[in-house]
Coordinates of C-alpha atoms in Angstrom, one line a residue:
Chain A
M1 CA 15.7 -34.6 -13.2
D2 CA 18.7 -33.6 -15.6
A3 CA 17.0 -30.2 -16.1
L4 CA 16.3 -29.9 -12.4
L5 CA 20.0 -30.6 -11.4
A6 CA 21.3 -28.5 -14.4
G7 CA 19.1 -25.6 -13.3
F8 CA 20.1 -25.5 -9.7
A9 CA 23.8 -25.6 -10.7
D10 CA 23.2 -22.6 -13.1
S11 CA 21.8 -20.8 -10.2
L12 CA 24.9 -21.3 -8.2
T13 CA 27.3 -19.7 -10.5
L14 CA 29.3 -16.6 -9.4
A15 CA 27.6 -14.3 -12.0
T16 CA 24.0 -15.5 -10.9
L17 CA 24.8 -15.3 -7.3
G18 CA 26.5 -11.5 -7.6
F19 CA 23.3 -10.4 -9.7
V20 CA 21.0 -11.9 -7.0
S21 CA 22.8 -10.0 -4.3
L22 CA 22.9 -6.7 -6.5
G23 CA 19.2 -7.1 -6.7
V24 CA 18.5 -7.7 -3.4
L25 CA 20.7 -4.7 -2.3
I26 CA 18.7 -2.5 -5.0
G27 CA 15.4 -3.8 -3.9
Y28 CA 16.1 -2.9 -0.2
V29 CA 17.0 0.7 -1.1
V30 CA 14.0 0.7 -3.3
G31 CA 12.0 -0.6 -0.4
V32 CA 13.2 1.8 2.0
L33 CA 12.7 4.8 -0.2
P34 CA 9.0 6.1 -0.1
G35 CA 7.9 6.6 -3.9
L36 CA 10.4 4.7 -5.6
S37 CA 8.3 1.6 -5.8
R38 CA 8.7 -2.1 -6.8
P39 CA 7.2 -1.6 -10.3
T40 CA 9.1 1.6 -10.8
A41 CA 12.4 -0.1 -10.0
L42 CA 11.6 -3.3 -12.0
A43 CA 10.6 -1.3 -15.0
M44 CA 13.8 0.8 -14.8
A45 CA 15.9 -2.6 -14.4
V46 CA 14.4 -4.5 -17.3
P47 CA 16.7 -3.0 -19.8
L48 CA 19.7 -3.7 -17.8
T49 CA 19.0 -7.4 -18.0
F50 CA 19.6 -7.4 -21.9
Y51 CA 23.3 -7.7 -20.8
M52 CA 22.9 -10.6 -18.4
S53 CA 22.2 -14.1 -19.4
P54 CA 18.4 -15.1 -19.0
L55 CA 18.6 -16.6 -15.6
A56 CA 20.9 -13.9 -14.1
G57 CA 18.6 -11.1 -15.8
I58 CA 15.2 -13.0 -14.0
A59 CA 17.2 -13.8 -10.9
F60 CA 18.2 -10.0 -10.7
L61 CA 14.7 -8.7 -11.1
I62 CA 13.2 -11.2 -8.7
G63 CA 15.8 -10.1 -6.3
I64 CA 14.7 -6.4 -6.4
S65 CA 11.0 -7.5 -6.5
K66 CA 11.4 -9.7 -3.2
A67 CA 13.9 -7.5 -1.2
S68 CA 11.8 -4.2 -1.8
G69 CA 9.0 -5.9 0.0
A70 CA 11.1 -6.4 3.1
G71 CA 12.7 -3.1 2.8
G72 CA 9.3 -1.2 2.5
A73 CA 9.0 -2.4 6.2
I74 CA 11.8 -0.4 7.5
T75 CA 10.5 3.0 6.8
A76 CA 7.0 1.7 7.5
I77 CA 8.2 0.7 11.1
L78 CA 10.7 3.7 11.7
M79 CA 9.0 6.6 10.1
N80 CA 5.2 5.4 9.5
V81 CA 5.8 5.9 5.7
P82 CA 5.4 3.1 3.7
G83 CA 8.3 2.6 1.5
E84 CA 6.0 0.5 -0.7
P85 CA 2.4 0.8 -0.8
N86 CA 2.3 -3.0 0.3
A87 CA 3.7 -1.9 3.5
A88 CA 0.7 0.4 4.6
A89 CA -0.4 -2.4 6.8
T90 CA 3.0 -2.7 8.5
C91 CA 2.7 0.9 9.6
L92 CA -0.4 0.3 11.6
D93 CA 1.5 -1.7 14.3
G94 CA 5.2 -1.2 13.4
Y95 CA 5.4 2.4 14.1
P96 CA 3.6 2.3 17.5
L97 CA 5.9 -0.4 18.4
A98 CA 8.8 2.0 17.4
R99 CA 7.5 4.7 19.4
Q100 CA 7.5 2.4 22.4
G101 CA 11.0 1.9 21.9
K102 CA 10.4 -1.7 20.2
A103 CA 11.7 -0.6 16.8
H104 CA 14.3 -3.3 16.9
K105 CA 11.8 -5.9 17.9
A106 CA 9.6 -4.9 15.1
L107 CA 12.2 -4.8 12.4
M108 CA 13.4 -8.2 13.3
I109 CA 10.0 -9.9 13.3
S110 CA 9.2 -8.2 10.0
L111 CA 12.5 -9.6 8.7
Y112 CA 11.9 -13.1 9.8
G113 CA 8.3 -12.8 8.8
S114 CA 9.4 -11.8 5.4
V115 CA 11.8 -14.4 4.8
I116 CA 9.4 -17.2 6.1
G117 CA 6.7 -15.9 4.0
D118 CA 9.1 -15.7 1.0
I119 CA 10.3 -19.0 1.2
F120 CA 6.6 -20.4 1.8
G121 CA 5.6 -18.8 -1.3
T122 CA 8.3 -20.0 -3.2
I123 CA 8.0 -23.6 -2.3
V124 CA 4.3 -23.3 -3.0
L125 CA 5.0 -21.8 -6.4
I126 CA 7.6 -24.7 -7.2
I127 CA 5.0 -27.4 -6.3
V128 CA 1.9 -26.0 -7.9
A129 CA 2.8 -23.7 -10.8
A130 CA 2.0 -26.5 -13.3
P131 CA -1.0 -28.1 -11.8
F132 CA -2.3 -24.7 -10.9
A133 CA -3.1 -23.8 -14.5
K134 CA -6.3 -25.8 -14.7
I135 CA -7.8 -24.4 -11.2
A136 CA -6.8 -20.8 -12.3
L137 CA -8.7 -20.9 -15.5
A138 CA -12.1 -21.2 -13.6
I139 CA -11.7 -17.7 -12.1
G140 CA -13.6 -15.4 -14.5
P141 CA -14.7 -11.8 -14.1
V142 CA -17.9 -12.5 -12.2
E143 CA -15.8 -14.6 -9.7
L144 CA -13.2 -11.9 -9.3
S145 CA -15.8 -9.2 -8.9
A146 CA -17.5 -11.0 -6.0
I147 CA -14.0 -11.8 -4.5
L148 CA -13.2 -8.1 -4.4
L149 CA -16.3 -7.1 -3.3
F150 CA -16.0 -9.6 -0.3
A151 CA -12.3 -8.2 0.3
L152 CA -13.3 -4.6 0.4
T153 CA -16.5 -5.3 2.8
F154 CA -14.2 -7.5 5.0
I155 CA -11.4 -4.7 5.3
A156 CA -14.1 -1.9 5.8
G157 CA -15.3 -3.8 8.8
L158 CA -12.3 -4.5 10.4
S159 CA -9.9 -1.5 9.6
G160 CA -11.9 0.9 11.5
P161 CA -14.6 1.6 14.1
S162 CA -17.4 2.0 11.6
L163 CA -18.2 -0.7 8.8
L164 CA -20.6 2.3 7.4
K165 CA -17.7 4.8 7.4
G166 CA -15.4 2.2 6.1
L167 CA -17.6 1.3 3.4
I168 CA -18.0 5.1 2.3
A169 CA -14.2 5.2 2.3
G170 CA -13.9 2.3 0.1
A171 CA -16.5 3.5 -2.4
I172 CA -14.6 6.9 -2.3
G173 CA -11.4 4.9 -3.4
L174 CA -13.2 3.2 -6.0
F175 CA -14.5 6.5 -7.4
L176 CA -10.9 8.0 -7.3
A177 CA -9.6 5.0 -9.4
T178 CA -12.0 5.7 -12.2
V179 CA -10.3 9.0 -13.0
G180 CA -8.1 8.6 -16.1
L181 CA -8.6 7.2 -19.7
D182 CA -11.5 5.0 -20.0
A183 CA -10.2 1.3 -20.6
E184 CA -13.0 0.6 -23.0
T185 CA -13.3 3.8 -25.0
A186 CA -9.9 5.5 -24.3
T187 CA -11.5 8.8 -23.7
P188 CA -10.7 11.0 -20.7
R189 CA -12.9 10.7 -17.8
L190 CA -13.0 13.2 -14.8
T191 CA -9.7 14.5 -15.8
F192 CA -10.7 18.2 -15.7
G193 CA -8.4 18.8 -18.7
F194 CA -5.2 17.9 -16.9
L195 CA -2.8 15.7 -19.1
E196 CA -1.5 14.2 -16.0
L197 CA -4.5 12.5 -14.8
S198 CA -4.9 10.6 -18.1
D199 CA -3.1 7.7 -16.3
G200 CA -5.3 8.0 -13.5
V201 CA -4.6 9.6 -9.9
S202 CA -1.1 8.8 -9.0
I203 CA -0.8 5.7 -6.8
M204 CA 2.0 7.4 -4.8
A205 CA 0.3 10.5 -4.5
I206 CA -2.4 8.7 -2.7
T207 CA -0.3 6.3 -0.6
I208 CA 2.2 9.0 0.3
G209 CA -0.4 11.7 1.2
I210 CA -2.9 9.7 3.0
L211 CA -0.6 7.5 4.8
G212 CA 2.9 9.7 5.1
L213 CA 2.2 13.2 4.8
S214 CA -1.2 13.3 6.8
E215 CA 0.7 11.3 9.5
M216 CA 3.2 14.2 9.8
I217 CA 0.3 16.6 9.8
L218 CA -0.8 14.9 12.9
Q219 CA 2.5 14.5 14.7
I220 CA 3.3 18.2 14.2
E221 CA -0.1 18.9 15.7
D222 CA 0.5 16.7 18.7
R223 CA 4.0 18.3 19.2
F224 CA 2.4 21.7 19.3
L225 CA -0.4 20.8 21.5
G226 CA 1.7 19.0 23.9
R227 CA 0.0 15.8 23.5
E228 CA 3.2 13.9 23.0
S229 CA 5.6 14.7 25.9
Q230 CA 8.2 12.2 24.1
V231 CA 7.9 11.8 20.4
V232 CA 11.4 10.8 20.0
L233 CA 12.0 7.2 19.1
T234 CA 13.9 5.9 21.9
E235 CA 15.1 2.4 22.9
A236 CA 13.0 0.6 25.6
T237 CA 14.7 0.4 28.8
D238 CA 13.7 -3.2 29.4
R239 CA 16.4 -5.4 27.7
G240 CA 13.6 -7.8 26.6
D241 CA 11.7 -5.3 24.6
R242 CA 14.8 -4.1 22.6
G243 CA 15.6 -7.2 20.7
L244 CA 13.1 -10.2 19.5
T245 CA 13.3 -12.9 21.9
W246 CA 12.2 -16.8 21.2
A247 CA 9.2 -16.2 23.2
D248 CA 8.1 -13.2 21.0
F249 CA 8.7 -15.2 17.8
K250 CA 7.0 -18.2 19.2
G251 CA 4.0 -15.9 20.1
C252 CA 3.9 -14.9 16.4
L253 CA 4.6 -18.3 14.8
R254 CA 0.9 -19.1 14.4
T255 CA 0.3 -15.7 12.9
I256 CA 3.1 -16.1 10.4
I257 CA 2.0 -19.7 9.3
R258 CA -1.6 -18.2 8.8
S259 CA -0.2 -15.2 7.0
C260 CA 1.8 -17.5 4.9
C261 CA -1.3 -19.4 3.7
I262 CA -3.3 -15.9 3.2
G263 CA -0.6 -14.3 1.3
T264 CA 0.1 -17.3 -0.9
G265 CA -3.6 -17.8 -1.4
I266 CA -4.2 -14.1 -2.5
G267 CA -1.2 -14.4 -4.5
L268 CA -2.5 -17.3 -6.4
L269 CA -5.5 -15.4 -7.6
P270 CA -4.6 -13.2 -10.5
G271 CA -5.0 -9.5 -9.9
L272 CA -5.3 -9.3 -6.1
G273 CA -2.2 -7.4 -5.0
A274 CA 0.2 -7.7 -2.1
T275 CA -1.5 -4.7 -0.2
V276 CA -4.7 -6.8 -0.3
A277 CA -2.8 -9.8 1.1
S278 CA -1.0 -7.9 3.9
F279 CA -4.2 -6.1 5.1
A280 CA -6.3 -9.4 4.9
A281 CA -3.6 -11.2 6.9
Y282 CA -3.4 -8.2 9.3
A283 CA -7.4 -8.5 9.8
A284 CA -7.3 -12.1 10.3
A285 CA -4.6 -11.8 13.0
R286 CA -6.6 -9.2 14.7
R287 CA -9.7 -11.3 14.5
A288 CA -7.9 -14.5 15.7
S289 CA -6.2 -12.5 18.7
T290 CA -7.3 -12.6 22.4
D291 CA -6.6 -9.1 22.5
P292 CA -7.7 -7.3 19.3
D293 CA -7.8 -3.8 21.0
S294 CA -3.9 -4.0 21.1
F295 CA -3.9 -4.0 17.2
G296 CA -3.2 -0.6 15.8
K297 CA -1.3 0.3 19.2
G298 CA 2.0 -1.7 18.7
N299 CA 0.9 -5.4 18.5
L300 CA 3.8 -7.7 17.2
E301 CA 1.5 -10.0 15.6
G302 CA 0.2 -7.2 13.4
V303 CA 3.7 -6.7 11.9
A304 CA 4.4 -10.3 11.5
A305 CA 1.0 -10.9 9.7
A306 CA 1.6 -7.9 7.3
E307 CA 5.1 -8.5 6.4
T308 CA 4.7 -12.4 6.0
A309 CA 1.6 -12.2 3.8
D310 CA 3.2 -9.4 1.7
N311 CA 6.4 -11.5 0.9
A312 CA 4.5 -14.8 0.5
H313 CA 2.5 -12.9 -2.3
V314 CA 5.5 -12.2 -4.2
P315 CA 6.5 -15.5 -5.2
A316 CA 2.9 -16.7 -5.3
S317 CA 1.8 -14.1 -7.9
L318 CA 4.3 -15.5 -10.0
I319 CA 2.3 -18.9 -10.5
P320 CA -0.5 -17.5 -12.8
L321 CA 2.3 -16.0 -14.8
F322 CA 4.4 -19.3 -15.1
A323 CA 1.4 -21.3 -15.4
L324 CA -0.9 -19.4 -17.8
G325 CA 1.2 -16.6 -18.8
L326 CA -1.1 -14.2 -16.9
P327 CA 0.7 -11.7 -14.5
G328 CA -0.9 -11.8 -11.1
S329 CA 0.7 -8.6 -9.9
V330 CA 2.1 -5.4 -11.5
G331 CA 5.5 -6.7 -10.7
A332 CA 4.7 -9.8 -12.4
A333 CA 3.6 -8.0 -15.4
I334 CA 6.9 -6.3 -15.7
L335 CA 8.8 -9.4 -15.3
I336 CA 7.3 -10.5 -18.6
G337 CA 9.2 -7.7 -20.0
G338 CA 12.3 -9.5 -18.5
F339 CA 11.3 -12.8 -20.1
M340 CA 10.6 -11.1 -23.5
V341 CA 14.0 -9.4 -23.7
H342 CA 15.6 -13.0 -23.9
G343 CA 12.9 -14.1 -26.4
I344 CA 11.2 -16.2 -24.0
A345 CA 7.3 -16.2 -23.6
P346 CA 6.1 -16.9 -20.2
G347 CA 3.2 -19.6 -19.9
P348 CA 2.6 -23.3 -20.0
L349 CA 4.9 -24.1 -22.9
M350 CA 7.9 -22.7 -20.8
F351 CA 8.0 -25.7 -18.7
Q352 CA 8.7 -27.9 -21.6
R353 CA 10.7 -25.4 -23.9
H354 CA 12.8 -24.0 -20.8
A355 CA 12.7 -26.6 -18.1
R356 CA 16.4 -26.0 -17.2
L357 CA 15.8 -22.1 -16.9
I358 CA 12.6 -22.7 -14.8
Y359 CA 14.3 -24.9 -12.5
G360 CA 17.2 -22.2 -12.4
I361 CA 14.8 -19.6 -11.4
Y362 CA 13.3 -21.6 -8.7
A363 CA 16.7 -22.0 -7.2
A364 CA 17.7 -18.5 -7.6
M365 CA 14.3 -17.6 -5.8
L366 CA 15.4 -19.6 -2.8
I367 CA 19.0 -18.2 -2.8
T368 CA 17.4 -14.8 -2.9
S369 CA 15.5 -15.4 0.2
L370 CA 18.5 -16.3 2.1
V371 CA 20.4 -13.3 0.7
I372 CA 17.4 -11.1 1.9
L373 CA 17.8 -12.6 5.4
V374 CA 21.7 -11.9 5.4
V375 CA 21.4 -8.5 4.1
G376 CA 18.6 -7.6 6.3
R377 CA 20.2 -8.7 9.5
I378 CA 23.4 -6.9 8.6
G379 CA 21.7 -3.9 7.4
L380 CA 19.0 -3.7 10.1
E381 CA 21.4 -2.3 12.8
G382 CA 22.2 0.6 10.4
F383 CA 18.7 1.2 9.7
A384 CA 17.7 1.1 13.3
L385 CA 20.0 4.0 14.2
L386 CA 17.2 6.0 12.7
A387 CA 15.3 5.7 15.8
R388 CA 17.6 7.7 17.7
V389 CA 17.1 10.7 15.5
P390 CA 14.8 13.6 17.1
T391 CA 11.6 14.3 15.4
T392 CA 12.6 18.1 14.6
I393 CA 15.1 16.3 12.3
I394 CA 13.3 13.3 11.0
N395 CA 10.1 14.8 10.4
P396 CA 11.3 17.3 8.0
I397 CA 13.2 14.8 6.3
I398 CA 10.1 12.4 5.8
I399 CA 8.2 15.5 4.5
F400 CA 11.0 16.0 2.0
L401 CA 11.1 12.1 1.2
C402 CA 7.3 12.4 0.4
I403 CA 7.6 15.1 -1.8
A404 CA 10.5 13.7 -3.7
G405 CA 8.7 10.2 -3.7
S406 CA 5.6 11.8 -5.2
Y407 CA 7.7 13.6 -7.7
M408 CA 9.5 10.7 -8.6
E409 CA 6.6 8.7 -9.6
G410 CA 6.3 10.2 -12.9
S411 CA 3.8 13.0 -13.1
G412 CA 6.3 15.6 -11.8
M413 CA 5.2 18.7 -9.8
F414 CA 1.6 18.0 -10.5
G415 CA 1.8 14.6 -8.4
V416 CA 3.6 16.5 -5.5
Y417 CA 0.4 19.2 -5.3
L418 CA -2.1 16.3 -5.8
M419 CA -0.2 14.4 -3.0
L420 CA -0.5 17.8 -0.7
G421 CA -4.2 18.0 -1.3
I422 CA -4.7 14.1 -0.7
A423 CA -2.6 14.4 2.6
I424 CA -5.1 17.3 3.8
F425 CA -7.9 15.1 2.9
G426 CA -6.3 12.2 4.5
Y427 CA -5.9 14.1 7.7
V428 CA -9.8 15.1 8.0
L429 CA -10.5 11.6 7.0
R430 CA -8.5 10.2 9.9
K431 CA -9.9 12.7 12.3
L432 CA -13.4 11.6 11.5
D433 CA -12.8 8.0 11.8
F434 CA -13.3 7.2 8.1
S435 CA -11.2 4.2 7.4
F436 CA -8.2 5.5 5.1
V437 CA -7.1 2.0 4.8
T438 CA -10.3 0.9 2.9
L439 CA -10.1 4.1 0.8
L440 CA -6.6 3.1 -0.3
I441 CA -7.5 -0.5 -0.9
G442 CA -10.6 0.7 -2.9
F443 CA -8.1 2.8 -4.9
L444 CA -5.7 0.0 -5.6
V445 CA -8.1 -2.5 -6.7
G446 CA -10.4 0.0 -8.5
P447 CA -9.2 -0.7 -11.9
M448 CA -9.6 -4.4 -11.6
F449 CA -12.9 -4.3 -9.9
E450 CA -14.3 -1.9 -12.7
L451 CA -12.9 -4.3 -15.4
S452 CA -14.4 -7.5 -13.8
V453 CA -17.7 -5.8 -13.2
R454 CA -18.1 -4.4 -16.7
Q455 CA -17.0 -7.7 -18.4
S456 CA -19.6 -9.7 -16.1
I457 CA -22.5 -7.2 -16.9
I458 CA -21.6 -7.6 -20.6
I459 CA -21.3 -11.4 -20.8
S460 CA -24.5 -11.7 -18.7
H461 CA -26.4 -9.1 -20.8
G462 CA -27.2 -7.4 -17.5
N463 CA -29.1 -10.7 -16.2
P464 CA -28.4 -11.2 -12.4
L465 CA -29.8 -14.7 -12.8
M466 CA -26.5 -15.9 -14.6
L467 CA -24.9 -15.6 -11.0
L468 CA -26.6 -19.1 -10.5
D469 CA -23.9 -20.4 -13.2
H470 CA -21.2 -19.3 -11.0
P471 CA -21.1 -21.1 -7.4
T472 CA -17.8 -19.6 -6.5
A473 CA -19.0 -16.0 -7.1
L474 CA -22.3 -16.9 -5.2
T475 CA -20.3 -18.2 -2.2
F476 CA -18.1 -15.0 -2.2
L477 CA -21.3 -12.9 -2.4
A478 CA -22.6 -14.7 0.5
L479 CA -19.8 -14.2 2.5
T480 CA -20.0 -10.6 1.8
A481 CA -23.5 -10.5 3.1
L482 CA -22.5 -12.4 6.1
A483 CA -19.5 -10.2 6.8
T484 CA -21.9 -7.1 6.4
W485 CA -24.5 -8.5 9.0
H486 CA -21.8 -9.5 11.4
L487 CA -19.7 -6.7 11.3
G488 CA -22.4 -4.2 11.0
R489 CA -24.2 -5.5 14.0
R490 CA -22.2 -2.8 16.1
E491 CA -23.6 0.0 14.1
V492 CA -27.2 -0.8 14.7
A493 CA -26.6 0.3 18.4
P494 CA -26.8 4.2 18.8
T495 CA -23.7 5.6 20.0
T496 CA -23.7 6.4 23.6
G497 CA -21.4 8.4 26.0
Chain B
M1 CA -18.5 13.1 17.1
R2 CA -22.4 12.7 16.4
Q3 CA -22.4 16.4 15.2
A4 CA -19.5 16.0 12.9
D5 CA -21.0 12.8 11.6
I6 CA -24.3 14.6 10.6
R7 CA -22.1 17.3 9.0
A8 CA -19.7 15.0 7.1
A9 CA -22.7 13.0 6.0
C10 CA -24.5 16.2 4.7
V11 CA -21.0 17.2 3.0
L12 CA -20.9 13.7 1.3
I13 CA -24.5 13.6 0.1
A14 CA -24.2 17.2 -1.4
V15 CA -20.7 16.5 -3.0
G16 CA -22.0 13.1 -4.2
L17 CA -25.1 14.5 -5.9
V18 CA -23.4 17.4 -7.4
T19 CA -20.7 15.0 -8.8
I20 CA -23.6 12.6 -10.2
V21 CA -25.6 15.3 -11.7
F22 CA -23.1 17.9 -13.0
V23 CA -19.4 16.7 -12.7
I24 CA -19.7 13.2 -14.2
P25 CA -21.8 14.0 -17.4
R26 CA -19.4 16.9 -18.2
Q27 CA -16.2 15.0 -17.7
T28 CA -17.1 11.8 -19.4
T29 CA -18.1 11.0 -23.0
P30 CA -21.2 9.0 -24.0
G31 CA -19.3 5.9 -24.9
N32 CA -19.8 3.3 -27.8
T33 CA -23.1 1.8 -28.9
F34 CA -21.9 -1.5 -27.3
G35 CA -20.7 -2.0 -23.6
L36 CA -21.0 0.3 -20.9
P37 CA -20.5 4.1 -20.9
P38 CA -17.4 5.3 -19.3
A39 CA -19.6 7.3 -16.8
F40 CA -20.9 3.8 -15.4
M41 CA -18.4 3.2 -12.5
P42 CA -17.9 6.6 -11.4
S43 CA -21.7 7.0 -11.2
L44 CA -22.4 3.8 -9.4
T45 CA -19.5 4.4 -6.9
M46 CA -20.8 7.8 -6.0
A47 CA -24.3 6.7 -5.9
I48 CA -22.9 4.2 -3.4
V49 CA -21.3 7.0 -1.4
V50 CA -24.5 9.1 -1.2
G51 CA -26.6 6.0 -0.3
L52 CA -24.2 5.0 2.4
S53 CA -23.9 8.7 3.6
V54 CA -27.9 9.0 3.9
L55 CA -27.6 5.7 6.1
L56 CA -24.8 7.5 8.4
L57 CA -27.2 10.6 8.5
V58 CA -30.0 8.7 9.6
R59 CA -28.0 6.8 12.1
S60 CA -26.4 9.9 13.5
L61 CA -29.6 11.6 13.9
A62 CA -31.0 8.8 15.6
A63 CA -28.3 8.5 18.0
R64 CA -27.9 10.3 21.3
D65 CA -25.3 13.0 21.7
D66 CA -22.1 11.3 22.8
R67 CA -20.7 14.4 24.6
R68 CA -17.3 13.7 23.0
P69 CA -15.3 16.8 21.8
A70 CA -15.5 17.7 18.1
P71 CA -12.9 15.5 16.2
I72 CA -11.3 18.7 14.9
L73 CA -10.9 21.5 17.4
A74 CA -10.5 25.3 16.4
V75 CA -6.9 25.2 17.3
E76 CA -6.2 22.1 15.2
W77 CA -7.9 23.8 12.2
W78 CA -5.6 26.8 12.7
L79 CA -2.5 24.5 12.9
L80 CA -3.5 22.6 9.9
L81 CA -3.6 25.8 8.0
K82 CA -0.1 26.8 9.1
T83 CA 1.3 23.4 8.7
G84 CA -0.6 23.1 5.2
S85 CA 0.7 26.5 4.2
L86 CA 4.2 25.6 5.2
M87 CA 4.0 22.4 3.2
L88 CA 2.8 24.3 0.2
A89 CA 5.6 26.9 0.4
A90 CA 8.2 23.9 0.5
V91 CA 6.6 22.4 -2.6
V92 CA 6.6 25.6 -4.4
A93 CA 10.2 26.2 -3.5
V94 CA 10.9 22.8 -5.0
H95 CA 8.9 23.5 -7.9
V96 CA 10.8 27.1 -8.6
L97 CA 14.3 26.0 -7.3
G98 CA 14.5 22.1 -8.0
L99 CA 14.3 19.3 -5.8
P100 CA 17.7 19.5 -4.4
I101 CA 17.9 23.4 -3.4
G102 CA 14.0 23.8 -3.0
G103 CA 14.0 20.4 -0.6
G104 CA 16.7 21.6 1.2
L105 CA 15.2 24.9 2.1
G106 CA 12.0 23.0 2.9
V107 CA 13.9 20.9 5.4
A108 CA 15.4 23.8 6.9
G109 CA 12.3 25.7 7.2
F110 CA 10.5 22.7 8.7
M111 CA 13.2 22.2 11.2
V112 CA 12.8 25.8 12.6
Y113 CA 9.0 25.5 12.5
L114 CA 9.3 22.5 14.9
G115 CA 11.5 24.4 17.3
E116 CA 15.1 23.6 16.1
R117 CA 17.1 26.6 16.8
R118 CA 20.8 25.0 16.6
P119 CA 22.2 26.1 13.2
L120 CA 24.7 23.3 12.8
P121 CA 21.9 20.4 12.8
I122 CA 19.9 22.5 10.6
L123 CA 22.6 23.3 8.1
A124 CA 23.9 19.6 8.0
T125 CA 20.0 18.2 7.7
A126 CA 19.3 20.7 4.9
I127 CA 22.6 20.2 3.0
G128 CA 22.7 16.4 3.5
S129 CA 19.1 16.1 2.1
A130 CA 19.8 18.5 -0.7
G131 CA 23.0 16.4 -1.5
A132 CA 21.5 13.0 -1.3
A133 CA 18.5 14.3 -3.5
W134 CA 21.1 15.4 -6.0
A135 CA 23.1 12.2 -5.9
L136 CA 20.2 9.8 -6.1
F137 CA 17.9 11.5 -8.5
V138 CA 20.4 13.6 -10.8
Y139 CA 23.8 11.7 -10.6
L140 CA 22.5 8.0 -10.3
L141 CA 19.2 7.9 -11.8
R142 CA 19.8 10.9 -14.5
L143 CA 16.6 12.7 -14.0
S144 CA 16.0 16.3 -14.6
L145 CA 14.9 18.2 -11.4

């Protein structure tokens, strides 16, 4: 109890509060700028924490990590460009809402969803971090492979009109993820002699190309072909449509609660990223809705689902890190650097050796959520002003941001040319109804999927009967088969006029 | 859409087979004596693409013509060529002149392309974008552009 009180008192010092606020501000900026992703910002910020106390340093990094998730929604809603890859699902309904003049409503629900998800995830972290160690140990490569397969099939079936095309897109995504150095032999694979491809196809080139630039191509096409009489984001004339009403919030509450659970649940599983969480929550919200056809056309629940799950995932992904020393996400992996700078090894022993620090971090995480709410609430008005800028100005700026974002990612001009090629590929995919969402997810989970499949084959010596020893994996494989049957039924009927 | 699906499936099958037979063996090493070869996952995923594309082809051939227009019209291909070329020009400008200047020129070029003719918004947006890029990337983050 002494450690608990001391930890909470430490987090309320001026220095810690200041660094939390600074982290949140930086996180928002990082989230808003496409290309400057959470891991990049965290990696750049870790050396700075050397000059801070351990608590202030970790709180600063967590502030960046949490706020970038909330900030990513702003460009996703206003520009259809995910400031963070995790905000990709937010684009699906956020941007259509903005085009209907309901940008402010979408921004508000994304902020509240983010904060609620964040607080929920943090509370779960506080409650289960220590006991979770035993459960998480049971998740081996076989289980992880089955879970990822299920997630991909589920998303392929729900994110587009055709399960078959969705699965093809997912497989293409998995294939693209194999480019780069082979993890086992460290030899180049499908790099065609380009040194820039040694680390694989750039994540930002894929996300910005497929989601950002290809959307710009589509918008420009619509403009020239006169399909959009009014492409300027304007405010709705109906007063109730401009801001978030209590009825709107109440209508989304069930979705928010469900997404909190999905985001936290996926965050608990090491390796499944926030992007999977947000898309899974989005798919679940669509499935549970009485009007699933309105999803993708501007449904407030879609925004709430994606943002809540995304932000619930961030603190939840720290559970494996705190409990076992295993990073549950890229951001958590970089946080290890923040701990190591101060000579602290994350893991079960941390609860005994640095209990005061742990409780201080818990308190700082809760404070961060409140700071995100305040900064987001104040800054939202400023960001919402972007809605009044005409597309003749905003589209060139977005194209410029796409170029700058993919340049920033690290592979220089190579990444920009790659992003341009991927954008044109993404345009064709979208036109032909291949689910670009599944391609993106396949690409993001690809390295993890490959590693777990290879480990599973090696430990089982290629004998499929070993699955009988893994009931959790069997359950997920059965769910995958069920999802394929259920979602694929509509494929059987020939297309009619 | 049926015709487009047939064409897309044929392209995917052809690309997939070429990748499995020619590209992957040339772009991967044999690997160690233990474990799985580096070509394992690329071959597996591409085989899945080919298999599913065959299913798509069969399904599309069996389906009745849906009479919907082609998903990408000739005029849209032409617009894609124009917009893509301008994007490429903007990227080349960034490559040659650096992000601030090249990006500023790219912004101005796209504004004119989209129909903006007022010089003040064009200049202000282009210079503002270039200035913001310089301030963030060069001044704050100390990156060489």
